[in-house]
PDB file of C-alpha atoms in Angstrom:
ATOM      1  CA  UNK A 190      98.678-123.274-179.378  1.00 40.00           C
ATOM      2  CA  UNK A 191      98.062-126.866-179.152  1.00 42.00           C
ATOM      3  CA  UNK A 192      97.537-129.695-181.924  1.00 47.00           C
ATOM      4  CA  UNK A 193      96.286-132.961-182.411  1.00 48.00           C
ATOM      5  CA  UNK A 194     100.121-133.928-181.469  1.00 47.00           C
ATOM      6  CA  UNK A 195     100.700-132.771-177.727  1.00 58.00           C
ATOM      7  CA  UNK A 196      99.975-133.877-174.556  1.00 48.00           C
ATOM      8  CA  UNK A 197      96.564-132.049-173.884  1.00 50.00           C
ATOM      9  CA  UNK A 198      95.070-133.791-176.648  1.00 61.00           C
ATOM     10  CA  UNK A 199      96.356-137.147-175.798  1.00 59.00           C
ATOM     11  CA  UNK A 200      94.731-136.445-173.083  1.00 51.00           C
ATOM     12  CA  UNK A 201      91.376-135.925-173.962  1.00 58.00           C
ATOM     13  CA  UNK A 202      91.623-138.688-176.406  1.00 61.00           C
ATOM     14  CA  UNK A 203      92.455-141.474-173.519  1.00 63.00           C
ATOM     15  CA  UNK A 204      89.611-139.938-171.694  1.00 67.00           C
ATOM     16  CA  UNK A 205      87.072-139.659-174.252  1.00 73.00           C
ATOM     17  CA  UNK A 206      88.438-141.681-177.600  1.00 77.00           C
ATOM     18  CA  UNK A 207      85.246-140.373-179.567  1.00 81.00           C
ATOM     19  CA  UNK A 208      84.691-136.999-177.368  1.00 79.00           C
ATOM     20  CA  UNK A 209      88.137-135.359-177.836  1.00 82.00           C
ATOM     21  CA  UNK A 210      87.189-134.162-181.570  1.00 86.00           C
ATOM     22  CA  UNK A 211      84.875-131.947-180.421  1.00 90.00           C
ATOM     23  CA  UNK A 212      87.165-130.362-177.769  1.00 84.00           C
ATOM     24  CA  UNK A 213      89.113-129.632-180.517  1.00 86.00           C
ATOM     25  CA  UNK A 214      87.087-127.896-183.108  1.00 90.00           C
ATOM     26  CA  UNK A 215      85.575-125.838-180.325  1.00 88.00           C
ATOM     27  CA  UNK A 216      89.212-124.996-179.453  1.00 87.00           C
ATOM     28  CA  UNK A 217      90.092-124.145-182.858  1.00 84.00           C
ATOM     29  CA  UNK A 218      86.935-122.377-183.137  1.00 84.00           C
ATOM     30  CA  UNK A 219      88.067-119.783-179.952  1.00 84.00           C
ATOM     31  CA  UNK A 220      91.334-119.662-181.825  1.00 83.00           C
ATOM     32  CA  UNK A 221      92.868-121.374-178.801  1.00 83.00           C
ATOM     33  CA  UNK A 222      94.004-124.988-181.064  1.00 78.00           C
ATOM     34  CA  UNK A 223      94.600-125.395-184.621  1.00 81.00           C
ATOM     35  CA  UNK A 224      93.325-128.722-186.512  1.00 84.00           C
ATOM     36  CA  UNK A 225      96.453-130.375-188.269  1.00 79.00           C
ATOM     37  CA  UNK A 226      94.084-132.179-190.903  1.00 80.00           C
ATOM     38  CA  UNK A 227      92.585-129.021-192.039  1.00 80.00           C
ATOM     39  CA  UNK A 228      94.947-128.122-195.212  1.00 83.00           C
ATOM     40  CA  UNK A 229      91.973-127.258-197.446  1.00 80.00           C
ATOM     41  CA  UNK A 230      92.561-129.590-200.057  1.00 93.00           C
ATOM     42  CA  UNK A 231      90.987-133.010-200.592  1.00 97.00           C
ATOM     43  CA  UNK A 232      93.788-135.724-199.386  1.00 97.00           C
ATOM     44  CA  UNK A 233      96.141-136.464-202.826  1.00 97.00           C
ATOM     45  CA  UNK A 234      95.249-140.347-202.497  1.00 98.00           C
ATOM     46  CA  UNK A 235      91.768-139.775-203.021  1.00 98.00           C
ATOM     47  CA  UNK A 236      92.337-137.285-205.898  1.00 98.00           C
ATOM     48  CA  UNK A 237      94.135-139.963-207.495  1.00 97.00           C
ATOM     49  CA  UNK A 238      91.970-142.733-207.030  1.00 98.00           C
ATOM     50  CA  UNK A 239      88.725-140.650-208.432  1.00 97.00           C
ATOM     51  CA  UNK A 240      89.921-139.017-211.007  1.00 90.00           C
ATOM     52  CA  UNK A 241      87.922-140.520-213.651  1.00 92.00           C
ATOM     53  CA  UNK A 242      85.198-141.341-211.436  1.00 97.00           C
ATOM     54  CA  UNK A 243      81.562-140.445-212.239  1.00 98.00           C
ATOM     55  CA  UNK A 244      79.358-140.562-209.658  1.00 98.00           C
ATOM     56  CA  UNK A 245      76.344-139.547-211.529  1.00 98.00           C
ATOM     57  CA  UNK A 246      73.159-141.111-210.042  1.00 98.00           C
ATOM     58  CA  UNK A 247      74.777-142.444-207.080  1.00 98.00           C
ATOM     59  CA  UNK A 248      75.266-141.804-203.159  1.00 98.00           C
ATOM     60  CA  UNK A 249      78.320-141.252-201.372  1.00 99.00           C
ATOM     61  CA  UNK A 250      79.487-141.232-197.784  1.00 99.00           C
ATOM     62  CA  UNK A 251      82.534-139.566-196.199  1.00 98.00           C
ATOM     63  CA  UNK A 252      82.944-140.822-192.908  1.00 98.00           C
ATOM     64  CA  UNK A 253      84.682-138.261-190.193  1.00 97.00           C
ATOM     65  CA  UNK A 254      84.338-135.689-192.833  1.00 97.00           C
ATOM     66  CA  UNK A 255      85.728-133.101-190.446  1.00 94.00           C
ATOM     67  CA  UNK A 256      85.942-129.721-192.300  1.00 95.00           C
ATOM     68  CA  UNK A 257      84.742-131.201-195.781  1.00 96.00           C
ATOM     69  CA  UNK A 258      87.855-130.912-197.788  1.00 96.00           C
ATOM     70  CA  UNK A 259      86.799-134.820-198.979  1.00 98.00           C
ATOM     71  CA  UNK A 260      83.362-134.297-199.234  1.00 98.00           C
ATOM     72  CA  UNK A 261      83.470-131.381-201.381  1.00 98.00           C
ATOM     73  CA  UNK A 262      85.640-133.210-203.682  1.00 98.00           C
ATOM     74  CA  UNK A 263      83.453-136.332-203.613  1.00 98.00           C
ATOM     75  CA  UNK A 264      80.134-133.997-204.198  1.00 98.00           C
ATOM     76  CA  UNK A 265      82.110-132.296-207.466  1.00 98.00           C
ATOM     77  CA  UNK A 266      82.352-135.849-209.109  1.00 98.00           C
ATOM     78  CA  UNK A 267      78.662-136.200-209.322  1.00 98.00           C
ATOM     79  CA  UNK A 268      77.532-137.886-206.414  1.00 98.00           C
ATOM     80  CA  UNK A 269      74.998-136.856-204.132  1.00 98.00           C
ATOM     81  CA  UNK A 270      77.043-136.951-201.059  1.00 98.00           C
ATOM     82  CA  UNK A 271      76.251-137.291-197.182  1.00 98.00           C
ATOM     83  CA  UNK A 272      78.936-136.418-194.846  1.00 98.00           C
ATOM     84  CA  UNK A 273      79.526-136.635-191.048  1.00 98.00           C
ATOM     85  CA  UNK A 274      80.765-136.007-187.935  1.00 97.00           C
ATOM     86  CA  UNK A 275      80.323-136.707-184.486  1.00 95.00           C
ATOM     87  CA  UNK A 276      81.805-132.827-183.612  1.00 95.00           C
ATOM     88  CA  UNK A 277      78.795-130.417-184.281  1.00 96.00           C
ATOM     89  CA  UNK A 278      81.495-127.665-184.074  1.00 96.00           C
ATOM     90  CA  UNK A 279      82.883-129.592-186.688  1.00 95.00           C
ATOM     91  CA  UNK A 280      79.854-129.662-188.970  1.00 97.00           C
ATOM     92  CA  UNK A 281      78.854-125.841-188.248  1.00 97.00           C
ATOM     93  CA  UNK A 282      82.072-124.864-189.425  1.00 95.00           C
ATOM     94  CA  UNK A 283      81.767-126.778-192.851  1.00 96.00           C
ATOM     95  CA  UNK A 284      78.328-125.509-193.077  1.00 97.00           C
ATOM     96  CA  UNK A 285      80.148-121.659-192.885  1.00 96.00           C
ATOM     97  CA  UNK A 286      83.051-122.415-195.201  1.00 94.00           C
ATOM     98  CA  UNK A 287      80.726-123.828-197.759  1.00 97.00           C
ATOM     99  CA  UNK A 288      77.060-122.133-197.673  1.00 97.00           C
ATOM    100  CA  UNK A 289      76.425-123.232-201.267  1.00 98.00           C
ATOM    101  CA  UNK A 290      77.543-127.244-201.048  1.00 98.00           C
ATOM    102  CA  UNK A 291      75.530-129.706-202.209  1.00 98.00           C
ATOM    103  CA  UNK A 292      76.596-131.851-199.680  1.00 98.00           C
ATOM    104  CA  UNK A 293      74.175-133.091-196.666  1.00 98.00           C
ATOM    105  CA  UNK A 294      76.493-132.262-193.863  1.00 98.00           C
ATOM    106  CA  UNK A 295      75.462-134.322-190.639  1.00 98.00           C
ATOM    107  CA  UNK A 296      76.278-134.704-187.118  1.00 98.00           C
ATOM    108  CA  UNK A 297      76.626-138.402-186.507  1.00 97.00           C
ATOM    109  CA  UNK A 298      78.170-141.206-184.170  1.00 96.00           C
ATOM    110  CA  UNK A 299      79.895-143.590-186.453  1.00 97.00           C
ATOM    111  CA  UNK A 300      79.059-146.125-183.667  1.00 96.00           C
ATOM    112  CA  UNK A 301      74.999-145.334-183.744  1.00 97.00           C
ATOM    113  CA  UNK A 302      74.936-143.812-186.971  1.00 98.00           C
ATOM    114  CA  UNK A 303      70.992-143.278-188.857  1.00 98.00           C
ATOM    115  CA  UNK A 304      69.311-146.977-189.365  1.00 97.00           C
ATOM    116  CA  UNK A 305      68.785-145.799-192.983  1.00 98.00           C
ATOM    117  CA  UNK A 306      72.394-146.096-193.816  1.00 98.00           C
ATOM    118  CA  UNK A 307      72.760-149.681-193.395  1.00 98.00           C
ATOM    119  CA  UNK A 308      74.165-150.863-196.689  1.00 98.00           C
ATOM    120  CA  UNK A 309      73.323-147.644-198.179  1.00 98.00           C
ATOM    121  CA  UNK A 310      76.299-146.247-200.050  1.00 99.00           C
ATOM    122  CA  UNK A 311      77.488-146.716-203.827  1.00 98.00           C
ATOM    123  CA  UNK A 312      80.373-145.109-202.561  1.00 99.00           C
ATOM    124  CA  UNK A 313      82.094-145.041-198.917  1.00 99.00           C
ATOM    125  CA  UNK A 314      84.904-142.709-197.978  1.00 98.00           C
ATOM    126  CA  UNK A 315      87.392-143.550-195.104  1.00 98.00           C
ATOM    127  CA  UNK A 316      89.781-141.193-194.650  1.00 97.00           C
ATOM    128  CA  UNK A 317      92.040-140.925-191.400  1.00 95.00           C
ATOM    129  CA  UNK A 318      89.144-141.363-189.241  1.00 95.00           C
ATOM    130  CA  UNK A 319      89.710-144.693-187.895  1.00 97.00           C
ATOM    131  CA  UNK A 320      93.170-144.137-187.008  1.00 95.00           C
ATOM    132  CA  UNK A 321      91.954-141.219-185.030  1.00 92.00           C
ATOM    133  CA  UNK A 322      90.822-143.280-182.932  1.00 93.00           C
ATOM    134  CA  UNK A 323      92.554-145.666-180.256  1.00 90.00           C
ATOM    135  CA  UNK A 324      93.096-148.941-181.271  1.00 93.00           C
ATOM    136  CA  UNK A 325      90.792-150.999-178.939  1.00 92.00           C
ATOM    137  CA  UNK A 326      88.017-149.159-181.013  1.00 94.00           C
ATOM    138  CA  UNK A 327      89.444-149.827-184.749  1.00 96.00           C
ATOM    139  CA  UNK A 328      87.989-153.236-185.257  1.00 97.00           C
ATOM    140  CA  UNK A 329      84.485-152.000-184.095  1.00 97.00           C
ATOM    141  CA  UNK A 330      85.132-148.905-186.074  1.00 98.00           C
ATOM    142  CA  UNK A 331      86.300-150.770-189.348  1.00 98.00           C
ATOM    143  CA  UNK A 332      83.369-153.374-188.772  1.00 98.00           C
ATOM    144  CA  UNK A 333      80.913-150.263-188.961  1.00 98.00           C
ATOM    145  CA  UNK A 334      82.190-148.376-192.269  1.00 98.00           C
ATOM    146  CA  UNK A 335      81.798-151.597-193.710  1.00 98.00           C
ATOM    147  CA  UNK A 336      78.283-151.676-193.092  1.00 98.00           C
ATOM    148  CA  UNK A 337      77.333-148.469-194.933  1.00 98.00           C
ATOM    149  CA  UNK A 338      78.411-150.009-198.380  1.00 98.00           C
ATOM    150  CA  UNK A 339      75.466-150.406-200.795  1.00 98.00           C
ATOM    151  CA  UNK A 340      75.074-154.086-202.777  1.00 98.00           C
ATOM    152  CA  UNK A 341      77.527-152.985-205.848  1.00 98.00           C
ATOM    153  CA  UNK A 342      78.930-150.308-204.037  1.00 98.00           C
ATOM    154  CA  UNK A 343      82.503-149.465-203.402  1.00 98.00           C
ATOM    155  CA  UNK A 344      84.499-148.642-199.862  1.00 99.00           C
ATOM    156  CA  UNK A 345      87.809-146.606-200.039  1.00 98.00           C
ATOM    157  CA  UNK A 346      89.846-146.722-196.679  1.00 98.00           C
ATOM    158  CA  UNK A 347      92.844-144.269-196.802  1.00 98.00           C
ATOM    159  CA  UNK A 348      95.149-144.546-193.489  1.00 98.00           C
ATOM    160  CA  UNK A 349      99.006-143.898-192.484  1.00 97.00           C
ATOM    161  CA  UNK A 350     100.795-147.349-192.249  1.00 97.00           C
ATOM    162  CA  UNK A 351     102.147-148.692-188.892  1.00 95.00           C
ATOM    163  CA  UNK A 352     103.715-152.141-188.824  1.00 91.00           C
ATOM    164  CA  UNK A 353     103.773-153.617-185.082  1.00 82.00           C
ATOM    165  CA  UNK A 354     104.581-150.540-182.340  1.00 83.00           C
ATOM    166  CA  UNK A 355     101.809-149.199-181.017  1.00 81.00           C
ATOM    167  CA  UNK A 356     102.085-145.585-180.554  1.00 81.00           C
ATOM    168  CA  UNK A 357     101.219-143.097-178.046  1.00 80.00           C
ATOM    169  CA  UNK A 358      98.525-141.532-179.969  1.00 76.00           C
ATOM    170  CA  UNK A 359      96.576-139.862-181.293  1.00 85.00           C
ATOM    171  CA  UNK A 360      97.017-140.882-184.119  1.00 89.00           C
ATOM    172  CA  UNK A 361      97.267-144.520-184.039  1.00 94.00           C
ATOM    173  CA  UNK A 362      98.021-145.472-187.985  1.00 96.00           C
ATOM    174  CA  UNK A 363      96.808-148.795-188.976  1.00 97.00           C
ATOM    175  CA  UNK A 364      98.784-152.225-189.697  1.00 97.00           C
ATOM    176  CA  UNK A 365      97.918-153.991-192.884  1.00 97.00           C
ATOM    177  CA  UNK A 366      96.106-156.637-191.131  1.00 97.00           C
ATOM    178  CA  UNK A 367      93.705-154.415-189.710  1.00 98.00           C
ATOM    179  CA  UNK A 368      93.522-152.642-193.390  1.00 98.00           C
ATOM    180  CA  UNK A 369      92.983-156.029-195.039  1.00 98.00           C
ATOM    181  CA  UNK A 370      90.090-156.708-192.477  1.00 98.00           C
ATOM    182  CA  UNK A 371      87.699-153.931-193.718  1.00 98.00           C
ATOM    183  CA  UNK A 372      86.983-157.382-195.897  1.00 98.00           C
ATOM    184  CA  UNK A 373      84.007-158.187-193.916  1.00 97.00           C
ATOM    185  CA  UNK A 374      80.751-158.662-193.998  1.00 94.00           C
ATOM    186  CA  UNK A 375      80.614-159.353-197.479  1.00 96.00           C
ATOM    187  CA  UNK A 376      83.046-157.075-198.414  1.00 98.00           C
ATOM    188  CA  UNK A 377      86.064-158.684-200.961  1.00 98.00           C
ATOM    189  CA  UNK A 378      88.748-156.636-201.597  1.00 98.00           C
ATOM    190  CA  UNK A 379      90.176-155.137-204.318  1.00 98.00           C
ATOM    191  CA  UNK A 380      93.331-153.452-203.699  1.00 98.00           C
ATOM    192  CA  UNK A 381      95.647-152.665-200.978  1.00 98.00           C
ATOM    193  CA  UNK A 382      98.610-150.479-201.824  1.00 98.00           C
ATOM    194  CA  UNK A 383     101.290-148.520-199.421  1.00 97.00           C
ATOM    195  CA  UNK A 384     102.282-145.489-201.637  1.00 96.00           C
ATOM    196  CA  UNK A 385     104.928-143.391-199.306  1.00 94.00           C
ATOM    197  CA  UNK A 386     104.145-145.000-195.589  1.00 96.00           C
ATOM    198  CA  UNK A 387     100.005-144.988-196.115  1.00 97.00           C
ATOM    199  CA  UNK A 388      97.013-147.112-196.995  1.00 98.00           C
ATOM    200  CA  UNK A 389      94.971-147.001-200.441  1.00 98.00           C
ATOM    201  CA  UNK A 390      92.624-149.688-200.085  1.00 98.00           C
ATOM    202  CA  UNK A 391      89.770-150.323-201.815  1.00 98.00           C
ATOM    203  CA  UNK A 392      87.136-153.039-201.167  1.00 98.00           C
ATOM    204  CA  UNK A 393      83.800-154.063-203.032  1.00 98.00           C
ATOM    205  CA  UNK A 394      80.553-155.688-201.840  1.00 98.00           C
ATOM    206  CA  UNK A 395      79.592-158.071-204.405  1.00 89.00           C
TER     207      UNK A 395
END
């Protein structure tokens, strides 16, 4: 059975860097793949980071929300959360697992996402998408999540650390530099930290 690890998939990734995700919940949907991110529980850094968060009266976005283990999470601390994907597999399968969410599940390009979500977002969720994807496309990628935080609003990139090697991929884990420059656009930052080989960043637009 194959995973986001093996040769097939680094395959379709080199061919089609934003493409390959839905090969791969349509795999997993036959029963022919399994999806090494889905482990059903929001990721631990994120947990950590909100747990006194309220998010009452807000709006939050989880980019690459895959099969909404974030997003569910975000949506239970209050704030009325969007999430997307660009793998409609991806986003029919959340829709299944969680018929009762709150959350407006979308399919979306991260790289011609909705007009309306230009600086949109109290809070923005980054989680393991943009190392997903090769890393000619990070800085465009990063550049783009940056754009859907909201005047006062808050961005939270969470990534595995890589110093200099680039690896064979996917995943290709980011270096702090390229952490650090989700500072743009207005963005300042707030915090970087490397807790156990991984990002926690957090960044605010003024």
């Amino acid at each position: 059975m194959s995973t986001a690890d093996d040769a097939h998939t680094r395959h379709l990734a080199a061919a089609d860097p934003t493409g390959w995700f839905e090969h791969l919940y349509a795999e997993a949907e036959n029963g022919t793949a399994n999806v090494p991110w889905d482990v059903g529980d929001p990721h631990g850094l994120l947990v950590a980071w909100a747990r006194d968060l309220d998010g009452t009266g807000r709006r939050a976005l989880v980019v690459g929300c895959g099969l909404g283990r974030d997003s569910e999470f975000v949506a239970a601390r209050g704030f009325a959360t969007t999430a997307f994907d660009i793998a409609p597999t991806a986003i029919a399968t959340t829709r299944r697992r969680f018929p009762d969410s709150p959350v407006d599940y979308r399919v979306a390009d991260l790289f011609a996402p909705p007009a309306d979500w230009h600086r949109s977002f109290d809070l923005v969720v980054e989680s393991i998408t943009v190392q997903a994807l090769p890393v000619a496309l990070h800085q465009r990628a990063i550049a783009a999540i940056a754009d859907f935080v909201a005047p006062g609003g808050t961005l939270l990139a969470i990534a595995v650390a890589r110093d200099d090697v680039v690896p064979e991929g996917p995943p290709w884990p980011l270096t702090e530099a390229e952490v650090r420059s989700f500072a743009t656009g207005g963005l300042r930052e707030v915090s970087v930290d490397r807790p156990d080989g991984r990002w926690c960043a957090e960044f605010r637009r003024g």
